[in-house]
Short mmCIF file of C-alpha atoms and ligand atoms in Angstrom, two decimals:
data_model
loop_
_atom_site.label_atom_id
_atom_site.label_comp_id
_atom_site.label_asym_id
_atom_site.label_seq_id
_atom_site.Cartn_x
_atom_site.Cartn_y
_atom_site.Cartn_z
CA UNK A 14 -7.50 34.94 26.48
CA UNK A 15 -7.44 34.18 29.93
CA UNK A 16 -10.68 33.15 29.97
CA UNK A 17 -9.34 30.38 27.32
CA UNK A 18 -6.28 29.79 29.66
CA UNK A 19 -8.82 29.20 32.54
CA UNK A 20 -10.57 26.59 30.42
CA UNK A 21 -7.84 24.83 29.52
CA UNK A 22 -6.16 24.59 32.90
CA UNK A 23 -9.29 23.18 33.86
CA UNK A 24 -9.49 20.66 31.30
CA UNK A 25 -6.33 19.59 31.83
CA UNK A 26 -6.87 19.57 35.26
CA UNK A 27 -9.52 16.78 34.99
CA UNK A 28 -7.27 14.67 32.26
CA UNK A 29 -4.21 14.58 34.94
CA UNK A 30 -5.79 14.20 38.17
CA UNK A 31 -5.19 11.01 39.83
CA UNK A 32 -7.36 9.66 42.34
CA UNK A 33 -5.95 8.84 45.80
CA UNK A 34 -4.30 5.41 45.30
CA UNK A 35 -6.36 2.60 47.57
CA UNK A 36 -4.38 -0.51 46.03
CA UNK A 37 -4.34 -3.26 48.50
CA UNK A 38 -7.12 -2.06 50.70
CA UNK A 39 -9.73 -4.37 51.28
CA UNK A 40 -13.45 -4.88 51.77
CA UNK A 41 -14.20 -6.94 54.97
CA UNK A 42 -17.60 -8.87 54.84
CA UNK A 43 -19.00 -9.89 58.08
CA UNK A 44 -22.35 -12.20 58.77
CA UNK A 45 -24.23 -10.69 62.08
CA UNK A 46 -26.94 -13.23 61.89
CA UNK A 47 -25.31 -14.74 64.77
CA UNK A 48 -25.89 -12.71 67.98
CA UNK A 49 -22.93 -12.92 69.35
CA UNK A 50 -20.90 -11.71 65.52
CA UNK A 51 -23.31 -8.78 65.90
CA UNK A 52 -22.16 -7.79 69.32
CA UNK A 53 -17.92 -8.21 68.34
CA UNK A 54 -19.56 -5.93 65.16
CA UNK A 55 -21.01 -3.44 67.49
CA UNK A 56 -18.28 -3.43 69.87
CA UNK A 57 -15.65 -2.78 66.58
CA UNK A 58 -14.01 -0.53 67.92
CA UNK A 59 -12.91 -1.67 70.94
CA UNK A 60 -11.83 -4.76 69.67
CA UNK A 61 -9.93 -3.32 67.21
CA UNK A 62 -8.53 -0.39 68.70
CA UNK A 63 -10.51 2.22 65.87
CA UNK A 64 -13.46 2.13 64.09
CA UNK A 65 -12.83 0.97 60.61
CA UNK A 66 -15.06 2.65 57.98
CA UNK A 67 -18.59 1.74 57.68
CA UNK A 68 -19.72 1.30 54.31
CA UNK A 69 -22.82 -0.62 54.76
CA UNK A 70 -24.82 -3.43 54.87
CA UNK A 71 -27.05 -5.81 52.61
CA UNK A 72 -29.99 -6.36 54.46
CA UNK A 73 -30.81 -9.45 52.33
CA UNK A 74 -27.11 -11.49 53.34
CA UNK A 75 -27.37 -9.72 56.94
CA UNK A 76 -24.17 -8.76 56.32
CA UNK A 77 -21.90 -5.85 57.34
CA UNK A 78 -19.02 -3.94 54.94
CA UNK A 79 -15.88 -2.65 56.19
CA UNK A 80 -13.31 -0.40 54.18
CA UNK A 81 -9.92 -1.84 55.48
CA UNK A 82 -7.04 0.00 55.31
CA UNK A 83 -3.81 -1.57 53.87
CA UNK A 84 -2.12 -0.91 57.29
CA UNK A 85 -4.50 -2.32 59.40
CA UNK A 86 -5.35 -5.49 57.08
CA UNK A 87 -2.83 -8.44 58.95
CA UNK A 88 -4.72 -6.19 62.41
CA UNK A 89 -8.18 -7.12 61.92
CA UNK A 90 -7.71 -10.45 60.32
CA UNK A 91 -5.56 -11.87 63.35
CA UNK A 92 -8.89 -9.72 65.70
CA UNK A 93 -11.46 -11.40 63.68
CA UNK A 94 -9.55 -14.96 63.77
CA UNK A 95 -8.47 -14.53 67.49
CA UNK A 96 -12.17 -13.36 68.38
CA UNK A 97 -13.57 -16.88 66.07
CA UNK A 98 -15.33 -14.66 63.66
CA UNK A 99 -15.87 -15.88 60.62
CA UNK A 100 -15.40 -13.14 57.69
CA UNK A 101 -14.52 -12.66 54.00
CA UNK A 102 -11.68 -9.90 52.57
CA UNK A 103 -12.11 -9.21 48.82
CA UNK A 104 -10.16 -6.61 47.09
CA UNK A 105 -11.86 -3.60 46.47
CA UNK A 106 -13.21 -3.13 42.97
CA UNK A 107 -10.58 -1.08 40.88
CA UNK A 108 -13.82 0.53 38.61
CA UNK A 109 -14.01 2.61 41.72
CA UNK A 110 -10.96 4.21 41.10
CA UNK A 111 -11.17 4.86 37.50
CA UNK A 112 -11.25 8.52 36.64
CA UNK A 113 -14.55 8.83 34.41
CA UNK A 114 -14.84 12.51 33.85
CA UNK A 115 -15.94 13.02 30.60
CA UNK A 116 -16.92 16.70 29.52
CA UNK A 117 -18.35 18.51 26.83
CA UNK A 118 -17.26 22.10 27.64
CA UNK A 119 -20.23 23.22 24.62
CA UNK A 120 -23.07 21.18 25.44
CA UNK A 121 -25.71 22.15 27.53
CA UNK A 122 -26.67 19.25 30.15
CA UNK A 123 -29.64 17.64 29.33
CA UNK A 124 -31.96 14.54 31.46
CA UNK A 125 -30.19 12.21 28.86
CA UNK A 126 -26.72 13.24 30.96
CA UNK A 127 -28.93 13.00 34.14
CA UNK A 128 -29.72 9.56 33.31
CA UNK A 129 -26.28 8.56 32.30
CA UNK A 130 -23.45 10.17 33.66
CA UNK A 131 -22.19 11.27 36.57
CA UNK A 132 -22.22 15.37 37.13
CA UNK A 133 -19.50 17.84 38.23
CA UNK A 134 -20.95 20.65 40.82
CA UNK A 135 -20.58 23.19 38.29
CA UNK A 136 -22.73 21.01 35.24
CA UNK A 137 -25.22 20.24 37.75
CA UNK A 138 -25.79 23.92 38.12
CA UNK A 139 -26.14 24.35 35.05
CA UNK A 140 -28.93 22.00 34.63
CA UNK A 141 -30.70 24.04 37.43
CA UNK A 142 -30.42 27.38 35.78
CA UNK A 143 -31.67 26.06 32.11
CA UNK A 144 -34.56 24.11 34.46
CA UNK A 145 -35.37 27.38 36.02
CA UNK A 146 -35.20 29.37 32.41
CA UNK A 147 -37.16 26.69 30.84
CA UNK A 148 -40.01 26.44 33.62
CA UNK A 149 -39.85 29.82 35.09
CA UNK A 150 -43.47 29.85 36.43
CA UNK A 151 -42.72 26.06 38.40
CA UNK A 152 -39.23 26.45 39.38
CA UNK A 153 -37.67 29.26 41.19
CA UNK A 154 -34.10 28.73 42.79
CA UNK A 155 -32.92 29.71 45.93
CA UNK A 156 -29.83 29.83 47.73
CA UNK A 157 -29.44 28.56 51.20
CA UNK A 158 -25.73 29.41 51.78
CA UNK A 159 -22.52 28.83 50.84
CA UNK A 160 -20.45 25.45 51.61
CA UNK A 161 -17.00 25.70 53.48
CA UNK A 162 -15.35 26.75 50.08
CA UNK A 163 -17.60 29.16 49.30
CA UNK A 164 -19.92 27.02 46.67
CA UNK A 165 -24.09 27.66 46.72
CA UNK A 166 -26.08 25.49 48.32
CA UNK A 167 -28.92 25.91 45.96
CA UNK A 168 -32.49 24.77 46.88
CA UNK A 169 -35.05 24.45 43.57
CA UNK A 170 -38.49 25.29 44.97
CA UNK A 171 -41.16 23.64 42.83
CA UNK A 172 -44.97 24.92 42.47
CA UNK A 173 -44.45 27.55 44.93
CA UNK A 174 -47.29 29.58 44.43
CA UNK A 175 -46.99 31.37 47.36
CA UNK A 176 -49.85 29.86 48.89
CA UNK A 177 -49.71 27.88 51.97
CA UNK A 178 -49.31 24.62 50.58
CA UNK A 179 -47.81 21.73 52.97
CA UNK A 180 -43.85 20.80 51.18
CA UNK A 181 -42.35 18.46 51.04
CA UNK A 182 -38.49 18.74 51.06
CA UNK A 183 -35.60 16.69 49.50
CA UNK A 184 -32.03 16.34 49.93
CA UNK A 185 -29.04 14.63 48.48
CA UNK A 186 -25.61 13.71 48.77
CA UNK A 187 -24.41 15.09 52.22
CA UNK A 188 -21.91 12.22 52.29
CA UNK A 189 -20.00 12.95 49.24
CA UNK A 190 -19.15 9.70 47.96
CA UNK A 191 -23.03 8.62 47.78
CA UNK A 192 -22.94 9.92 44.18
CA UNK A 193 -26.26 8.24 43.13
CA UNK A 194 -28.16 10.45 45.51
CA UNK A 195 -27.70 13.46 43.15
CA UNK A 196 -28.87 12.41 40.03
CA UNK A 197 -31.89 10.92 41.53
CA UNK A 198 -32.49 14.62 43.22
CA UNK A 199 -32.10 15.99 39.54
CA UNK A 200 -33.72 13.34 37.59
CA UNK A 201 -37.00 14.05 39.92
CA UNK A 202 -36.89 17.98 39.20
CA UNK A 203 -36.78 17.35 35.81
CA UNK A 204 -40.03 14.67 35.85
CA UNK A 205 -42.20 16.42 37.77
CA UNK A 206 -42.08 19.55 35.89
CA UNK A 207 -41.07 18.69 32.43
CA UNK A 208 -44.55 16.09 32.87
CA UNK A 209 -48.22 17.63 32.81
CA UNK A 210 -49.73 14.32 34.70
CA UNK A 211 -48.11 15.66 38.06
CA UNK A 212 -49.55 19.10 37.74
CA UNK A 213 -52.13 17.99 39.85
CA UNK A 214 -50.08 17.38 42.60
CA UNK A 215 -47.72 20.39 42.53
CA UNK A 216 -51.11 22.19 42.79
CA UNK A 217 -51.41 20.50 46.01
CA UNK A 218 -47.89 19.98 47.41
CA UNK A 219 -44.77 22.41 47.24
CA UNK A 220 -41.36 20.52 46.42
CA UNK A 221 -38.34 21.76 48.01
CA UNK A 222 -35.25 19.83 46.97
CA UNK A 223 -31.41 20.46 47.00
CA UNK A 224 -29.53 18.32 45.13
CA UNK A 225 -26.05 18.82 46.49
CA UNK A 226 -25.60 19.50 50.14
CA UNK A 227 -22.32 18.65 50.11
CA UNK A 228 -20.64 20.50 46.77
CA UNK A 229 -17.08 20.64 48.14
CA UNK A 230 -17.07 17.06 49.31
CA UNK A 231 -18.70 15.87 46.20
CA UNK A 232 -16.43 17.86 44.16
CA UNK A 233 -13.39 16.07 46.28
CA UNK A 234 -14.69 12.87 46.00
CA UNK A 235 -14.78 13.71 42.14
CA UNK A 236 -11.40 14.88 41.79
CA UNK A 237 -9.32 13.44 44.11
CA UNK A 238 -10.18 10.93 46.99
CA UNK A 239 -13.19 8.62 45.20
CA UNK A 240 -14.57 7.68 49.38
CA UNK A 241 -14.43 10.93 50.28
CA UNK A 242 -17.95 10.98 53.12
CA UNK A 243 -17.88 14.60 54.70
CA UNK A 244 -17.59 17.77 54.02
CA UNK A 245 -14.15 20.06 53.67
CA UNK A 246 -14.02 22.14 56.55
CA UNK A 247 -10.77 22.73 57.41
CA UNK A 248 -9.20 23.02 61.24
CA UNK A 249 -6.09 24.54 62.72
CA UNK A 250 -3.11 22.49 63.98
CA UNK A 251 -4.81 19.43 62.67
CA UNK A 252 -3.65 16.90 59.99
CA UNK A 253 -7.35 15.51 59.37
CA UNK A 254 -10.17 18.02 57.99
CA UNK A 255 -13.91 17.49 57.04
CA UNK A 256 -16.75 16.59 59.46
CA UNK A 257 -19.41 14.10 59.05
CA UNK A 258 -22.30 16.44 58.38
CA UNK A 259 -24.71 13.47 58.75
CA UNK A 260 -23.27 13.40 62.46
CA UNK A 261 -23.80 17.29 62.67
CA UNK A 262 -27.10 18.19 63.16
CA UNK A 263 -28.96 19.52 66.79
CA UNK A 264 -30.34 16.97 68.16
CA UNK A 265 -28.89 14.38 70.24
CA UNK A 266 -25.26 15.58 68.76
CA UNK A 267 -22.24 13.73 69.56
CA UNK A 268 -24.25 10.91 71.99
CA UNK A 269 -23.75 7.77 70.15
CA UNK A 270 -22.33 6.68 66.63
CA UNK A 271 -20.10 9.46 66.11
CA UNK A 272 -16.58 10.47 66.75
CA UNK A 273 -14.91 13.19 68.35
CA UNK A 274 -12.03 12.57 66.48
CA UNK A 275 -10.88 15.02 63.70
CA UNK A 276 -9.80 12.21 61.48
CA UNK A 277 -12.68 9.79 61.52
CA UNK A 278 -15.21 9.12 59.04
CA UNK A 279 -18.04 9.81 61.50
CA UNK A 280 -16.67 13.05 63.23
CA UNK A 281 -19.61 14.78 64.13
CA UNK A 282 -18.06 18.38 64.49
CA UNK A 283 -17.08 20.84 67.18
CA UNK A 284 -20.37 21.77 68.26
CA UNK A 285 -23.91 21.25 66.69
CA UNK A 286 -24.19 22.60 63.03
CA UNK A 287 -20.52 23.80 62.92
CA UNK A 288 -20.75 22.94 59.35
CA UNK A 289 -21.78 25.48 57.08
CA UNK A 290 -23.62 23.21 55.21
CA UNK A 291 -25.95 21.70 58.19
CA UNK A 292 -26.42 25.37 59.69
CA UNK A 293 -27.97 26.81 55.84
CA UNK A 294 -29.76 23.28 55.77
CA UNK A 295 -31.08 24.02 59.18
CA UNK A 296 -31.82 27.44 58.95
CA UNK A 297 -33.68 26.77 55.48
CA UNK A 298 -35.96 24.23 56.92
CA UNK A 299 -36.84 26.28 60.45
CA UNK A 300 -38.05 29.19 58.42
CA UNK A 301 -40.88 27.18 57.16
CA UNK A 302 -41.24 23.81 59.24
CA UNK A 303 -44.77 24.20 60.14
CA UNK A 304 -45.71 23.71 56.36
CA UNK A 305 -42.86 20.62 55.93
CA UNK A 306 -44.68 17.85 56.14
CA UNK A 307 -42.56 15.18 54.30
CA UNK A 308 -38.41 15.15 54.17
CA UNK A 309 -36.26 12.84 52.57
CA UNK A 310 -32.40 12.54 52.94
CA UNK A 311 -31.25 10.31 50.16
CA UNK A 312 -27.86 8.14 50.54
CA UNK A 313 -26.39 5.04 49.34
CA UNK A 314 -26.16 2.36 49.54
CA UNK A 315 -28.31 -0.37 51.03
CA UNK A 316 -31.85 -0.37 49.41
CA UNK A 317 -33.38 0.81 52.83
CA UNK A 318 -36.22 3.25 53.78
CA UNK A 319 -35.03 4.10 57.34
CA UNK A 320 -37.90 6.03 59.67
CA UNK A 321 -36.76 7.70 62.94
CA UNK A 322 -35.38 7.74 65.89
CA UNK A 323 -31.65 6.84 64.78
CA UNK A 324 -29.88 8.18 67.74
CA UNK A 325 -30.59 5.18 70.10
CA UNK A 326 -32.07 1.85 69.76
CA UNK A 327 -35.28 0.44 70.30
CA UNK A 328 -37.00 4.03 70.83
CA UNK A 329 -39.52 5.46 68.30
CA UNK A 330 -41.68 8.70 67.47
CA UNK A 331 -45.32 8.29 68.97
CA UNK A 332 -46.42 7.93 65.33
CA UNK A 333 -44.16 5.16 63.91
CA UNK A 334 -46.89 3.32 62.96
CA UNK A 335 -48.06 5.85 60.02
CA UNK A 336 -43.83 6.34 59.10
CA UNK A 337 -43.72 2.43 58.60
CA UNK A 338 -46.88 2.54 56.58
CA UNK A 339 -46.12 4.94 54.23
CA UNK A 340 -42.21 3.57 54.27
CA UNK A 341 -43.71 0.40 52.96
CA UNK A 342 -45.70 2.38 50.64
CA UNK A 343 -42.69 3.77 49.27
CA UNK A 344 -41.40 0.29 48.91
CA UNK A 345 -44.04 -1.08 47.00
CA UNK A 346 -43.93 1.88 44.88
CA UNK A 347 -40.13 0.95 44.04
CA UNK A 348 -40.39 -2.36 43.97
CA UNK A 349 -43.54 -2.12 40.95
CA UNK A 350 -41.00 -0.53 39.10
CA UNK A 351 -38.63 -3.40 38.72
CA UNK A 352 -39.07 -5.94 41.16
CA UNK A 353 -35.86 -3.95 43.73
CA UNK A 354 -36.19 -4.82 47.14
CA UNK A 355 -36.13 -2.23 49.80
CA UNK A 356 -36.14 -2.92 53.13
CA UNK A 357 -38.07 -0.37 55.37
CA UNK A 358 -36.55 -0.48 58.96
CA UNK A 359 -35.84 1.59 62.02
CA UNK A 360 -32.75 3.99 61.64
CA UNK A 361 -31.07 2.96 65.21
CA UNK A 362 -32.36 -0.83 65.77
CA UNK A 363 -29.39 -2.58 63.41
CA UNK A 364 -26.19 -2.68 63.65
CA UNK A 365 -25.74 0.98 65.34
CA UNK A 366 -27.29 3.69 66.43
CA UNK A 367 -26.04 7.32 64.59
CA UNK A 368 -27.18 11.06 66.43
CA UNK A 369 -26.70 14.06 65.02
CA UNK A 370 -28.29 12.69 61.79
CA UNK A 371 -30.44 15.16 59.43
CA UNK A 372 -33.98 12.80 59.49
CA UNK A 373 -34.11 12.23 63.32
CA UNK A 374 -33.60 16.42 63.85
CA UNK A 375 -35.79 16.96 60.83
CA UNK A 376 -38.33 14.65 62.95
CA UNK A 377 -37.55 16.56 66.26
CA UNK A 378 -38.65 20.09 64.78
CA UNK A 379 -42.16 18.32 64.09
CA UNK A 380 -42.09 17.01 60.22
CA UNK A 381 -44.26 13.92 60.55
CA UNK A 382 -42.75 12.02 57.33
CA UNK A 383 -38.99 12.11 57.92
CA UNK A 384 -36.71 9.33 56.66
CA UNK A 385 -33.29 8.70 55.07
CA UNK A 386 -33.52 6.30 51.82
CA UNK A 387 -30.55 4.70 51.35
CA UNK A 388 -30.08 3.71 47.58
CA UNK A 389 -29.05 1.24 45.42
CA UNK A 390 -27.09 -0.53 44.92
CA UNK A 391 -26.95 -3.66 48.00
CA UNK A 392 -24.23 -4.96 47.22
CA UNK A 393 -20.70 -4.11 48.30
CA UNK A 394 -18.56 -4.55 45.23
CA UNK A 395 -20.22 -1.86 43.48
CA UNK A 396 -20.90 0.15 46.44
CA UNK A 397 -21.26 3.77 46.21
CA UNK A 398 -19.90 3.27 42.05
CA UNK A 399 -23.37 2.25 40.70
CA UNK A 400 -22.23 1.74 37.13
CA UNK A 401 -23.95 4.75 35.39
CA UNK A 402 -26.24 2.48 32.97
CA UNK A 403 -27.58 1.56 36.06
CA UNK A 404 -28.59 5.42 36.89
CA UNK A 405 -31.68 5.46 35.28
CA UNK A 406 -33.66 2.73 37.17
CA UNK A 407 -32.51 3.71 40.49
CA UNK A 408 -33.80 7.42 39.61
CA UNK A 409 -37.48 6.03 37.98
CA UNK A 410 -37.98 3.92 41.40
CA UNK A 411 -36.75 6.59 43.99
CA UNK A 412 -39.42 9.01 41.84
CA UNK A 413 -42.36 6.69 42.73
CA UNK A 414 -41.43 6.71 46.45
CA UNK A 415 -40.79 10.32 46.56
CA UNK A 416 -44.59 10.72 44.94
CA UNK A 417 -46.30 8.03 47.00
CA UNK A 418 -44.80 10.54 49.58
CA UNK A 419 -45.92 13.54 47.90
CA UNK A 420 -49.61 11.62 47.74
CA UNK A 421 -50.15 10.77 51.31
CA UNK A 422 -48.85 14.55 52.45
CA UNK A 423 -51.67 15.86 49.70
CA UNK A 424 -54.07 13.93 51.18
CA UNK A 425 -53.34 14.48 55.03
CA UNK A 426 -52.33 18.17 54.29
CA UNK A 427 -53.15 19.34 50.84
CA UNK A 428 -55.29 21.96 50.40
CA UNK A 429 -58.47 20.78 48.52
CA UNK A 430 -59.12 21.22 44.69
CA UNK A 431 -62.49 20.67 43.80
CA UNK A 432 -61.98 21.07 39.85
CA UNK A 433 -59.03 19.32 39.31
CA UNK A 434 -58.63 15.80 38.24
CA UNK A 435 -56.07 12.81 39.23
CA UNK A 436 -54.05 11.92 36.50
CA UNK A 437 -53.00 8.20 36.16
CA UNK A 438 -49.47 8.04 37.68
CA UNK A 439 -51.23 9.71 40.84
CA UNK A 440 -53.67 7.69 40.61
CA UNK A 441 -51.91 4.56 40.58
CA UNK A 442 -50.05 5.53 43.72
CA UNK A 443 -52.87 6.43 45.69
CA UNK A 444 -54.67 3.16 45.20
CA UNK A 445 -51.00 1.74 45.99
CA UNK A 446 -50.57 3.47 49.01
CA UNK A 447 -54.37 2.18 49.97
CA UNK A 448 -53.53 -1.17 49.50
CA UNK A 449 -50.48 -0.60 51.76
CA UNK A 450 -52.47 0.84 54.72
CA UNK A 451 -52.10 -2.53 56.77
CA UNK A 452 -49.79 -2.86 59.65
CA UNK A 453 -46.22 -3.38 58.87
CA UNK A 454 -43.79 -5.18 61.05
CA UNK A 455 -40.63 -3.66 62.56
CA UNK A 456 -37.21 -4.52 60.20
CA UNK A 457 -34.10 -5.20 60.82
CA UNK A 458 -32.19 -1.36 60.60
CA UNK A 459 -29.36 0.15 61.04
CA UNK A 460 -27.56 3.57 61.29
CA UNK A 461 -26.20 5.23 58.15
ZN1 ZN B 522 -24.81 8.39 53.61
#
């Protein structure tokens, strides 16, 4: 019986909740083409008196996106006129805010709901126990810690032999209201071990991914406050709560592109990993970063392959020249797919720089691959609501970058097979990511 109560209080739960109301806040669209735009962009703040919230850019339009609260739209319109800055407001897209939470209490989650519905925390679990059950020799589950409120962070470990293979590690959704990020996370745990033809390469290269890093902030962003970014930590004595965790990591932490403000979208925390959820993702990855070889943080939006360093501008690893060619690897990988354009760019050399972020420390401890993909879609209206028929496509491309990346670490690292044979998706890739070894020229970027 109470078990029954519990269930019903929950679905109920899910029928009545609102989502924090955002009616007549506004999208601001700014062209940075023009030098001097980009510097009153860059300078934001102190033109404006706060930094509005940074949703992105389209690389393509060279555009910026602002989320403008009601309060402070007559503010920045009479700034952007004043300043002769030329700009576009459009209401924000009310599909955003529609509560879509459908749920089949019976049902066990399948890829079909992978490819076409948003998750809850709990049913995404779910899908990584019956993955687990189903493959028990390929996937083995492991827990890195527990968020602010006490939810796992749960890392799937595929072909983990216990050998000393190089990994390569994946992880999504640390900015809660990226929701794309975790299906794509999923959908690839299901492909590559539900499909023989990448045998092969799990023979070669272990896959580590976790495919929520941020389960309380998701799980808000779900629930109650649709651009909800960071994660729930709660402090004393102050009205604002959560921390950017993408601001939180130990290196270069709380230099430039972050706040120190409680309330802001890009607080980067008290101290260095004083989020739960950066000091399990930390701890994970030091215990075995000699063999790490490739890391991915996935995000949305922008269609971007960013490559390190993001904390400053105009300053890059002694090896960019191999991230950029195996970025643009990973490009023409997605792009094959379905003709999507990603952009492959320095993290810190657009519109701002960002320390504390998880690629640039996951390049600092020595991981020679390290980048942040920023997902579909480009464009602002839909934002960080891809409409979930679109969830499928964005999963199949971010697979074939994830394996071109899985490729070149096999064939740099890998240890050597002599009896085993490349199957045809591999093979497809590796010839791809042969005909992508030319030099690549340096993007336009930006900080996430
Ligand atoms: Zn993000």
């Amino acid at each position: 019986m109470l078990f029954r109560l519990l269930v019903l209080s929950i679905v109920i739960g899910e029928v009545l909740g609102e989502y924090k109301n955002y009616d007549g806040f506004k999208i601001l669209e700014v062209n940075f083409e023009n030098p001097r735009v980009k510097k009153y962009v860059q300078e934001f703040d102190k033109n404006l008196g706060f930094m509005p919230d940074f949703l992105g850019e389209n690389w393509k339009k060279k555009q910026a996106h602002y989320f403008i609260n009601k309060d402070s739209v007559e503010k920045v319109k009479t700034n952007l006129v004043a300043n002769n800055i030329t700009y576009q407001m459009r209401d924000v897209n009310p599909q955003i805010f529609k509560v879509r939470r459908r749920r089949d209490l019976n049902g066990a989650i399948t890829i079909n709901d992978i490819n076409n519905r948003y998750l809850s925390y709990d049913e995404q679990m779910q899908f990584l126990n019956s993955i687990s059950q189903q493959y028990p020799n390929d996937v083995k589950l492991q827990k890195l810690g527990n968020s602010f409120e006490g939810r796992s962070i749960t890392a799937v470990r595929i072909g983990d032999d216990g050998s000393n293979k190089p990994i390569v590690w994946i992880d999504a959704g640390i900015h809660a209201r990226e929701w794309i990020s975790y299906n794509v996370a999923l959908y690839l745990i299901y492909t590559i071990v539900s499909q023989p033809a990448y045998r092969d390469l799990l023979n070669s290269v272990q896959l580590v991914v976790v495919p929520n890093t941020n389960p309380d902030g998701y799980e808000f962003s779900r629930t109650v406050d649709r651009m909800w970014r960071k994660t729930r930590s709660r402090f004393t004595n102050s009205r604002c709560g959560g921390a950017d965790a993408n601001r939180n990591y130990p290196f270069f932490w709380g230099t430039q592109g972050v706040s120190h403000s409680q309330c802001s979208e890009v607080y980067c925390g008290a101290r260095p990993q004083s989020e739960p959820e950066v000091l399990a993702l930390t701890n994970a990855i030091q215990r075995e970063e000699t063999r790490i070889k490739g890391y991915i943080a996935l995000h949305s939006y922008g269609q971007e392959i960013l490559y390190p360093w993001g904390h400053t501008q105009r300053t890059y690893p002694s090896d960019v020249e191999d991230l950029i060619k195996v970025g643009r690897a990973m490009a023409s990988a997605i792009q094959a797919v379905n003709n999507t354009e990603y952009n492959v760019v320095n993290s810190g050399d657009g519109l701002y720089p960002a320390a504390g972020a998880s690629d640039d420390w996951a390049k600092s401890r020595g991981i020679k691959y390290s980048y942040t993909i920023e997902l579909s879609p480009i464009d602002d209206y839909i934002g960080f609501s891809l409409p979930e028929d679109r969830i499928n496509q964005v999963c199949r491309e971010a697979f074939q970058a994830i394996q071109v990346l899985m490729i070149e670490v096999k064939s740099k690292f890998g240890i050597k097979h002599s009896t085993s044979s490349v199957s045809s998706p591999s093979a497809q890739s590796s010839l791809l990511l042969k005909r992508m070894r030319t030099t690549a020229n340096r993007g336009f970027g930006r900080g996430k």
